[in-house]
mmCIF file of C-alpha atoms in Angstrom:
data_model
loop_
_atom_site.group_PDB
_atom_site.id
_atom_site.type_symbol
_atom_site.label_atom_id
_atom_site.label_comp_id
_atom_site.label_asym_id
_atom_site.label_seq_id
_atom_site.Cartn_x
_atom_site.Cartn_y
_atom_site.Cartn_z
ATOM 1 C CA GLN A 1 29.331 10.056 -36.028
ATOM 2 C CA ASP A 2 31.915 9.206 -33.478
ATOM 3 C CA ASN A 3 32.452 12.039 -30.811
ATOM 4 C CA LYS A 4 34.248 11.635 -27.111
ATOM 5 C CA ILE A 5 33.187 11.706 -23.871
ATOM 6 C CA SER A 6 36.438 13.778 -21.822
ATOM 7 C CA ILE A 7 37.600 14.356 -18.616
ATOM 8 C CA TRP A 8 40.029 17.396 -17.844
ATOM 9 C CA SER A 9 42.115 18.677 -14.963
ATOM 10 C CA ALA A 10 41.359 22.323 -14.446
ATOM 11 C CA GLY A 11 44.041 21.955 -11.436
ATOM 12 C CA ASP A 12 43.728 22.895 -7.888
ATOM 13 C CA LEU A 13 41.744 25.840 -7.284
ATOM 14 C CA GLY A 14 44.907 25.936 -4.245
ATOM 15 C CA ASN A 15 47.358 26.218 -6.910
ATOM 16 C CA ALA A 16 45.616 30.511 -8.050
ATOM 17 C CA GLY A 17 48.575 33.060 -7.384
ATOM 18 C CA LEU A 18 48.356 36.130 -5.842
ATOM 19 C CA ASN A 19 46.442 37.843 -8.113
ATOM 20 C CA GLY A 20 43.838 34.928 -8.357
ATOM 21 C CA GLU A 21 44.854 34.245 -11.902
ATOM 22 C CA TYR A 22 45.140 30.424 -12.106
ATOM 23 C CA ASN A 23 49.176 28.653 -13.313
ATOM 24 C CA GLY A 24 48.398 25.125 -14.536
ATOM 25 C CA GLU A 25 47.447 23.753 -17.253
ATOM 26 C CA PRO A 26 44.585 21.684 -17.942
ATOM 27 C CA HIS A 27 44.917 18.619 -18.689
ATOM 28 C CA LEU A 28 43.089 15.892 -20.178
ATOM 29 C CA LEU A 29 43.159 12.368 -17.728
ATOM 30 C CA CYS A 30 41.410 10.299 -19.917
ATOM 31 C CA ASP A 31 37.987 9.477 -22.819
ATOM 32 C CA ILE A 32 36.479 7.385 -24.240
ATOM 33 C CA GLN A 33 34.683 7.043 -27.902
ATOM 34 C CA HIS A 34 30.847 8.406 -28.526
ATOM 35 C CA ASN A 35 28.520 7.201 -30.672
ATOM 36 C CA GLY A 36 26.417 10.268 -32.406
ATOM 37 C CA ASP A 37 26.185 13.702 -31.079
ATOM 38 C CA VAL A 38 27.027 14.078 -26.991
ATOM 39 C CA MET A 39 23.326 16.227 -26.696
ATOM 40 C CA ASP A 40 23.555 16.622 -23.414
ATOM 41 C CA MET A 41 25.148 15.635 -20.175
ATOM 42 C CA GLN A 42 25.467 15.369 -16.325
ATOM 43 C CA PHE A 43 27.188 13.916 -13.152
ATOM 44 C CA LEU A 44 25.043 11.474 -11.275
ATOM 45 C CA ASP A 45 27.771 11.274 -8.121
ATOM 46 C CA GLN A 46 31.226 11.426 -8.415
ATOM 47 C CA GLU A 47 31.813 9.085 -10.507
ATOM 48 C CA ARG A 48 29.208 8.374 -12.448
ATOM 49 C CA ILE A 49 28.171 10.704 -16.032
ATOM 50 C CA VAL A 50 25.073 10.211 -17.376
ATOM 51 C CA VAL A 51 25.317 11.410 -20.999
ATOM 52 C CA ALA A 52 22.414 11.971 -24.132
ATOM 53 C CA SER A 53 23.343 10.828 -27.746
ATOM 54 C CA SER A 54 21.590 12.285 -30.669
ATOM 55 C CA THR A 55 21.303 8.597 -31.735
ATOM 56 C CA GLY A 56 18.575 8.485 -28.988
ATOM 57 C CA THR A 57 21.038 6.702 -27.359
ATOM 58 C CA VAL A 58 21.812 7.135 -23.478
ATOM 59 C CA THR A 59 24.351 5.401 -21.521
ATOM 60 C CA VAL A 60 26.084 6.258 -17.407
ATOM 61 C CA PHE A 61 29.978 6.028 -17.966
ATOM 62 C CA ARG A 62 31.788 5.506 -14.421
ATOM 63 C CA HIS A 63 34.972 7.513 -14.342
ATOM 64 C CA HIS A 64 37.749 5.414 -12.654
ATOM 65 C CA GLN A 65 40.394 7.833 -10.573
ATOM 66 C CA ASN A 66 42.063 4.807 -9.457
ATOM 67 C CA ASN A 67 43.672 4.679 -12.878
ATOM 68 C CA GLN A 68 42.593 7.281 -14.547
ATOM 69 C CA THR A 69 39.943 5.276 -17.308
ATOM 70 C CA LEU A 70 36.596 6.003 -18.513
ATOM 71 C CA SER A 71 34.857 2.864 -19.056
ATOM 72 C CA ALA A 72 30.730 2.511 -19.954
ATOM 73 C CA ASN A 73 29.015 1.338 -16.900
ATOM 74 C CA HIS A 74 25.711 0.740 -18.374
ATOM 75 C CA ARG A 75 23.784 1.445 -21.510
ATOM 76 C CA TRP A 76 19.428 1.879 -22.135
ATOM 77 C CA GLU A 77 19.864 1.115 -26.566
ATOM 78 C CA LYS A 78 17.252 3.709 -28.058
ATOM 79 C CA ALA A 79 15.683 4.584 -25.400
ATOM 80 C CA HIS A 80 14.261 7.753 -27.527
ATOM 81 C CA TYR A 81 13.156 6.509 -31.388
ATOM 82 C CA HIS A 82 10.819 7.641 -33.493
ATOM 83 C CA VAL A 83 8.611 4.562 -35.574
ATOM 84 C CA ASN A 84 10.033 1.417 -33.797
ATOM 85 C CA GLN A 85 13.267 1.022 -31.319
ATOM 86 C CA TYR A 86 14.216 -1.563 -33.868
ATOM 87 C CA THR A 87 14.209 -0.603 -37.446
ATOM 88 C CA SER A 88 18.110 0.540 -37.745
ATOM 89 C CA CYS A 89 17.907 3.724 -38.369
ATOM 90 C CA GLY A 90 14.549 4.380 -35.327
ATOM 91 C CA GLY A 91 16.235 6.052 -33.068
ATOM 92 C CA ALA A 92 15.635 10.310 -32.108
ATOM 93 C CA ALA A 93 17.999 12.394 -30.662
ATOM 94 C CA CYS A 94 18.201 12.599 -26.743
ATOM 95 C CA THR A 95 18.001 15.946 -25.936
ATOM 96 C CA GLY A 96 18.294 16.119 -22.191
ATOM 97 C CA VAL A 97 19.081 14.510 -19.398
ATOM 98 C CA VAL A 98 18.202 15.774 -15.689
ATOM 99 C CA CYS A 99 20.004 13.083 -12.691
ATOM 100 C CA ASN A 100 18.393 12.690 -9.007
ATOM 101 C CA ASN A 101 20.549 10.095 -7.883
ATOM 102 C CA PRO A 102 19.506 7.597 -8.207
ATOM 103 C CA GLU A 103 17.404 8.822 -10.689
ATOM 104 C CA ILE A 104 17.982 9.862 -14.323
ATOM 105 C CA VAL A 105 14.462 11.404 -16.700
ATOM 106 C CA THR A 106 15.278 11.749 -20.236
ATOM 107 C CA VAL A 107 13.615 13.595 -23.446
ATOM 108 C CA GLY A 108 13.977 13.732 -26.450
ATOM 109 C CA GLU A 109 13.197 14.640 -30.359
ATOM 110 C CA ASP A 110 10.176 12.202 -30.348
ATOM 111 C CA GLY A 111 8.332 13.706 -27.481
ATOM 112 C CA ARG A 112 8.688 11.304 -24.715
ATOM 113 C CA ILE A 113 9.414 11.358 -21.445
ATOM 114 C CA ASN A 114 11.758 8.780 -19.854
ATOM 115 C CA LEU A 115 11.934 7.809 -16.138
ATOM 116 C CA PHE A 116 15.192 5.240 -15.837
ATOM 117 C CA ARG A 117 17.588 4.065 -12.183
ATOM 118 C CA ALA A 118 20.853 3.449 -12.314
ATOM 119 C CA ASP A 119 20.969 0.252 -11.313
ATOM 120 C CA GLN A 120 17.649 -1.031 -13.263
ATOM 121 C CA LYS A 121 17.836 -2.505 -16.737
ATOM 122 C CA ASP A 122 15.267 -1.417 -18.291
ATOM 123 C CA ALA A 123 12.868 2.405 -17.645
ATOM 124 C CA ILE A 124 11.130 2.813 -14.437
ATOM 125 C CA ARG A 125 8.089 4.618 -16.415
ATOM 126 C CA THR A 126 8.135 6.346 -19.539
ATOM 127 C CA ILE A 127 5.930 8.533 -21.702
ATOM 128 C CA ASP A 128 5.381 8.203 -24.893
ATOM 129 C CA ASN A 129 3.388 11.142 -26.084
ATOM 130 C CA ALA A 130 4.547 13.143 -23.573
ATOM 131 C CA ASP A 131 4.590 15.714 -25.961
ATOM 132 C CA SER A 132 3.073 15.837 -29.693
ATOM 133 C CA SER A 133 6.191 18.881 -30.090
ATOM 134 C CA THR A 134 10.271 18.242 -29.014
ATOM 135 C CA LEU A 135 10.999 18.176 -25.926
ATOM 136 C CA HIS A 136 14.253 20.334 -26.031
ATOM 137 C CA ALA A 137 15.537 21.016 -22.073
ATOM 138 C CA VAL A 138 14.435 18.886 -18.632
ATOM 139 C CA THR A 139 15.266 19.989 -15.214
ATOM 140 C CA PHE A 140 13.535 18.873 -11.759
ATOM 141 C CA LEU A 141 11.368 20.992 -10.268
ATOM 142 C CA ARG A 142 11.532 18.821 -6.471
ATOM 143 C CA THR A 143 12.626 14.798 -6.020
ATOM 144 C CA THR A 144 9.204 13.432 -8.167
ATOM 145 C CA GLU A 145 8.268 16.836 -9.977
ATOM 146 C CA ILE A 146 9.938 17.073 -13.930
ATOM 147 C CA LEU A 147 9.803 20.566 -15.707
ATOM 148 C CA THR A 148 10.516 19.855 -19.976
ATOM 149 C CA VAL A 149 10.451 23.031 -22.566
ATOM 150 C CA ASN A 150 9.473 22.187 -26.476
ATOM 151 C CA SER A 151 9.579 23.184 -29.725
ATOM 152 C CA ILE A 152 6.073 25.382 -28.994
ATOM 153 C CA GLY A 153 6.894 27.859 -26.261
ATOM 154 C CA GLN A 154 5.299 25.574 -23.551
ATOM 155 C CA LEU A 155 7.000 25.056 -20.316
ATOM 156 C CA LYS A 156 5.114 22.073 -18.491
ATOM 157 C CA ILE A 157 5.361 20.389 -14.633
ATOM 158 C CA TRP A 158 5.214 16.628 -15.015
ATOM 159 C CA ASP A 159 4.064 14.917 -11.304
ATOM 160 C CA LEU A 160 5.783 11.124 -12.196
ATOM 161 C CA ARG A 161 3.426 9.786 -9.281
ATOM 162 C CA GLN A 162 1.218 10.834 -10.903
ATOM 163 C CA GLN A 163 0.048 7.426 -13.060
ATOM 164 C CA ARG A 164 -1.605 9.697 -15.828
ATOM 165 C CA ASN A 165 0.165 10.645 -18.580
ATOM 166 C CA GLU A 166 -0.390 14.354 -18.245
ATOM 167 C CA PRO A 167 0.895 17.299 -18.015
ATOM 168 C CA SER A 168 -0.044 18.728 -14.185
ATOM 169 C CA GLN A 169 0.405 22.635 -15.338
ATOM 170 C CA ILE A 170 1.051 23.649 -18.947
ATOM 171 C CA PHE A 171 2.342 26.930 -19.206
ATOM 172 C CA SER A 172 2.838 28.705 -22.368
ATOM 173 C CA LEU A 173 4.564 32.447 -24.024
ATOM 174 C CA ALA A 174 1.606 34.101 -25.469
ATOM 175 C CA GLY A 175 1.284 34.690 -29.119
ATOM 176 C CA ASP A 176 4.380 33.596 -31.483
ATOM 177 C CA ARG A 177 4.933 30.138 -29.631
ATOM 178 C CA VAL A 178 8.735 30.481 -29.869
ATOM 179 C CA PRO A 179 10.886 27.652 -29.745
ATOM 180 C CA LEU A 180 11.925 26.954 -25.550
ATOM 181 C CA HIS A 181 15.927 25.551 -25.802
ATOM 182 C CA CYS A 182 16.519 25.436 -21.602
ATOM 183 C CA VAL A 183 15.170 25.760 -18.523
ATOM 184 C CA ASP A 184 16.093 26.365 -15.042
ATOM 185 C CA ARG A 185 14.492 26.813 -11.565
ATOM 186 C CA HIS A 186 15.809 29.157 -8.702
ATOM 187 C CA PRO A 187 17.930 26.772 -6.068
ATOM 188 C CA ASN A 188 16.066 28.145 -3.227
ATOM 189 C CA GLN A 189 12.713 29.222 -4.370
ATOM 190 C CA GLN A 190 11.377 26.556 -6.082
ATOM 191 C CA HIS A 191 8.454 28.305 -7.464
ATOM 192 C CA ILE A 192 10.534 30.869 -10.296
ATOM 193 C CA VAL A 193 11.481 28.912 -13.444
ATOM 194 C CA ALA A 194 13.598 30.977 -16.264
ATOM 195 C CA THR A 195 13.037 29.585 -19.404
ATOM 196 C CA GLY A 196 15.382 30.854 -22.847
ATOM 197 C CA GLY A 197 14.370 30.921 -26.006
ATOM 198 C CA GLN A 198 15.019 30.540 -30.158
ATOM 199 C CA ASP A 199 14.810 34.414 -29.876
ATOM 200 C CA GLY A 200 16.782 34.972 -27.679
ATOM 201 C CA MET A 201 14.150 36.799 -24.718
ATOM 202 C CA LEU A 202 15.229 35.372 -21.570
ATOM 203 C CA SER A 203 11.098 34.237 -19.734
ATOM 204 C CA ILE A 204 11.081 34.462 -15.472
ATOM 205 C CA TRP A 205 7.684 32.502 -14.903
ATOM 206 C CA ASP A 206 6.002 31.918 -11.395
ATOM 207 C CA ILE A 207 4.681 28.524 -11.631
ATOM 208 C CA ARG A 208 1.887 29.714 -8.768
ATOM 209 C CA GLN A 209 0.199 31.767 -11.254
ATOM 210 C CA GLY A 210 -1.084 32.255 -14.283
ATOM 211 C CA THR A 211 -0.155 30.365 -17.474
ATOM 212 C CA MET A 212 2.131 33.285 -18.809
ATOM 213 C CA PRO A 213 5.423 34.386 -17.359
ATOM 214 C CA VAL A 214 5.937 37.154 -15.118
ATOM 215 C CA SER A 215 8.812 38.961 -17.080
ATOM 216 C CA LEU A 216 10.342 38.794 -20.151
ATOM 217 C CA LEU A 217 13.804 40.190 -20.798
ATOM 218 C CA ASN A 218 14.878 41.632 -24.236
ATOM 219 C CA ALA A 219 18.315 39.482 -24.290
ATOM 220 C CA HIS A 220 20.705 38.267 -27.005
ATOM 221 C CA GLU A 221 20.285 38.682 -30.573
ATOM 222 C CA ALA A 222 19.962 35.044 -31.837
ATOM 223 C CA GLU A 223 19.044 31.287 -29.797
ATOM 224 C CA MET A 224 20.222 31.172 -26.183
ATOM 225 C CA TRP A 225 21.473 28.265 -25.836
ATOM 226 C CA GLU A 226 21.918 27.359 -21.628
ATOM 227 C CA VAL A 227 20.480 29.139 -18.558
ATOM 228 C CA HIS A 228 21.528 28.807 -14.986
ATOM 229 C CA PHE A 229 20.729 30.117 -12.207
ATOM 230 C CA HIS A 230 24.170 30.081 -9.498
ATOM 231 C CA PRO A 231 23.830 27.520 -7.617
ATOM 232 C CA SER A 232 24.574 29.401 -4.203
ATOM 233 C CA ASP A 233 23.653 32.718 -5.529
ATOM 234 C CA PRO A 234 20.692 32.474 -7.080
ATOM 235 C CA ASP A 235 20.476 36.497 -7.478
ATOM 236 C CA HIS A 236 23.133 36.199 -10.223
ATOM 237 C CA LEU A 237 22.086 34.093 -13.185
ATOM 238 C CA PHE A 238 23.580 33.026 -16.475
ATOM 239 C CA THR A 239 22.145 32.289 -20.161
ATOM 240 C CA CYS A 240 24.651 31.904 -23.542
ATOM 241 C CA SER A 241 24.136 32.012 -27.339
ATOM 242 C CA GLU A 242 24.169 31.304 -30.705
ATOM 243 C CA ASP A 243 25.238 35.372 -31.130
ATOM 244 C CA GLY A 244 28.543 34.383 -29.535
ATOM 245 C CA SER A 245 27.283 36.626 -25.652
ATOM 246 C CA LEU A 246 27.710 35.128 -22.018
ATOM 247 C CA TRP A 247 25.050 37.489 -20.290
ATOM 248 C CA HIS A 248 25.382 37.268 -16.542
ATOM 249 C CA TRP A 249 22.366 39.144 -14.686
ATOM 250 C CA ASP A 250 23.259 40.622 -11.819
ATOM 251 C CA THR A 251 19.665 41.448 -9.124
ATOM 252 C CA SER A 252 21.856 41.280 -6.095
ATOM 253 C CA THR A 253 22.548 44.853 -5.614
ATOM 254 C CA ASN A 254 20.197 47.652 -4.594
ATOM 255 C CA ILE A 255 20.794 48.875 -7.646
ATOM 256 C CA SER A 256 18.635 52.140 -7.707
ATOM 257 C CA GLU A 257 22.031 53.681 -6.091
ATOM 258 C CA LYS A 258 23.570 53.397 -9.160
ATOM 259 C CA PRO A 259 22.284 53.609 -13.489
ATOM 260 C CA SER A 260 21.979 50.712 -14.799
ATOM 261 C CA PHE A 261 22.910 50.149 -17.585
ATOM 262 C CA LEU A 262 24.922 46.854 -20.207
ATOM 263 C CA HIS A 263 28.273 47.126 -19.374
ATOM 264 C CA GLN A 264 30.599 46.182 -22.829
ATOM 265 C CA GLY A 265 27.781 47.604 -25.456
ATOM 266 C CA GLY A 266 24.858 45.475 -25.513
ATOM 267 C CA ARG A 267 21.196 46.489 -26.201
ATOM 268 C CA SER A 268 19.859 49.065 -22.745
ATOM 269 C CA THR A 269 19.183 48.013 -20.271
ATOM 270 C CA ALA A 270 16.454 45.470 -19.134
ATOM 271 C CA TYR A 271 13.213 45.841 -17.038
ATOM 272 C CA LEU A 272 11.596 43.588 -15.222
ATOM 273 C CA SER A 273 7.370 43.630 -16.396
ATOM 274 C CA HIS A 274 5.724 43.183 -12.861
ATOM 275 C CA SER A 275 2.787 41.421 -11.954
ATOM 276 C CA THR A 276 1.734 42.006 -8.085
ATOM 277 C CA ILE A 277 2.954 39.948 -5.313
ATOM 278 C CA ASN A 278 1.593 39.466 -1.476
ATOM 279 C CA GLN A 279 4.886 38.158 0.306
ATOM 280 C CA SER A 280 7.136 39.608 2.470
ATOM 281 C CA VAL A 281 9.871 38.002 0.973
ATOM 282 C CA VAL A 282 9.804 39.015 -2.680
ATOM 283 C CA SER A 283 12.853 37.344 -5.259
ATOM 284 C CA ALA A 284 14.512 40.241 -7.150
ATOM 285 C CA TRP A 285 12.863 37.844 -10.071
ATOM 286 C CA LEU A 286 9.965 38.554 -9.442
ATOM 287 C CA SER A 287 9.677 42.395 -7.609
ATOM 288 C CA ASN A 288 6.786 44.511 -7.901
ATOM 289 C CA ASP A 289 8.669 47.928 -8.082
ATOM 290 C CA PRO A 290 9.564 49.135 -10.643
ATOM 291 C CA THR A 291 11.871 51.648 -9.138
ATOM 292 C CA LYS A 292 14.378 49.215 -7.483
ATOM 293 C CA ASP A 293 14.365 46.212 -10.195
ATOM 294 C CA ARG A 294 17.039 47.550 -12.753
ATOM 295 C CA MET A 295 19.078 44.791 -12.732
ATOM 296 C CA GLU A 296 22.794 45.004 -13.762
ATOM 297 C CA ILE A 297 23.639 42.655 -17.289
ATOM 298 C CA THR A 298 27.337 41.983 -18.426
ATOM 299 C CA ASN A 299 28.861 40.321 -21.276
ATOM 300 C CA LEU A 300 31.770 38.310 -19.964
ATOM 301 C CA ILE A 301 32.879 37.052 -23.290
ATOM 302 C CA PRO A 302 32.586 40.395 -25.462
ATOM 303 C CA ASN A 303 34.000 40.277 -28.066
ATOM 304 C CA GLN A 304 33.074 36.613 -29.624
ATOM 305 C CA THR A 305 31.732 35.662 -32.462
ATOM 306 C CA LEU A 306 31.305 31.843 -32.513
ATOM 307 C CA SER A 307 28.226 30.301 -30.626
ATOM 308 C CA VAL A 308 28.152 29.771 -26.768
ATOM 309 C CA ASN A 309 26.690 26.522 -26.713
ATOM 310 C CA SER A 310 26.604 25.227 -23.323
ATOM 311 C CA LEU A 311 28.024 26.405 -19.664
ATOM 312 C CA ASP A 312 27.622 25.688 -15.466
ATOM 313 C CA VAL A 313 28.177 27.713 -12.677
ATOM 314 C CA LEU A 314 30.245 25.848 -9.687
ATOM 315 C CA GLY A 315 31.446 28.748 -6.321
ATOM 316 C CA PRO A 316 33.236 32.108 -8.572
ATOM 317 C CA CYS A 317 33.505 29.192 -11.414
ATOM 318 C CA LEU A 318 31.891 29.502 -14.968
ATOM 319 C CA VAL A 319 32.756 27.465 -17.437
ATOM 320 C CA TYR A 320 31.486 27.452 -21.138
ATOM 321 C CA GLY A 321 32.514 25.747 -24.739
ATOM 322 C CA THR A 322 32.420 27.829 -28.007
ATOM 323 C CA ASP A 323 32.036 26.090 -30.971
ATOM 324 C CA ALA A 324 36.142 27.355 -31.789
ATOM 325 C CA GLU A 325 36.114 23.270 -29.945
ATOM 326 C CA ALA A 326 37.046 25.016 -26.666
ATOM 327 C CA ILE A 327 36.486 25.066 -22.969
ATOM 328 C CA TYR A 328 36.885 28.294 -21.029
ATOM 329 C CA VAL A 329 37.139 28.315 -17.910
ATOM 330 C CA ASN A 330 37.046 31.934 -15.704
ATOM 331 C CA ARG A 331 37.773 31.237 -12.163
ATOM 332 C CA GLN A 332 36.614 35.391 -10.855
ATOM 333 C CA LEU A 333 33.072 35.470 -11.153
ATOM 334 C CA PHE A 334 32.549 37.864 -8.313
ATOM 335 C CA ALA A 335 36.447 39.294 -8.875
#
């Protein structure tokens, strides 16, 4: 029931030794109590962190860097709820949060979408019956549009400028309605979206065309919990799973010159399926020449057995958390 939000210093990259090894130990700067499981969190700006709780509450914490303390800056009680907000057990888990300062979007098990502004007491907008199933994750497509994924295998686009409470587009996996757990969009080519689901498959979508994924890639043996394009080098993508693996998907090299394989034991190579796109610049993620688009996949933690629950990536740094109650920082992604 009682958990904590903690701020850690992972040390300064400038302290790295000659071989790139980091010398200092990470240390805890401060922490604060959090009611319910932490379902998701994201920095709103340099000092504020927005946190989604299994109780349905969304809290903005402020990190005071001068004296290294955390305080609750603002709280939207039971932003997500099943029956009504006022019953003691009425909260529904808030499963995902995404920030584009000052705006904050949350989704939940109650199929509700909330749009908050950091400095305002009430929601700017709530779409009550946005989904009849659980919404598992949300991200911004553009400043006024969001993407959500749900537990029946659908990817939806919502235009927050529209007053209607319907999505502007719905995409879905064909056949089995496999729950989708995570979503990320390509940082430069916003029509390219990646999702991961309960069966461990990675789906790549082109939201300009069709309603089905452009490609389905065999990935993990169990639920995929997180998918992230590298923010500044989006030919690289990272996924992590309940099966204890964390995969680095690399489409950056022209791999037609080298044999394609999956490193460190695992499944055979993934080949993309294709749809023809008349486009002068074709992203490797959507490319239509089967001989060129083999990609290299590396499992970054080959002997891990416990679930890898979360990951994030920036520059040469990858950070991930596992069921071993440990957080790992890999500072040499492209070594």
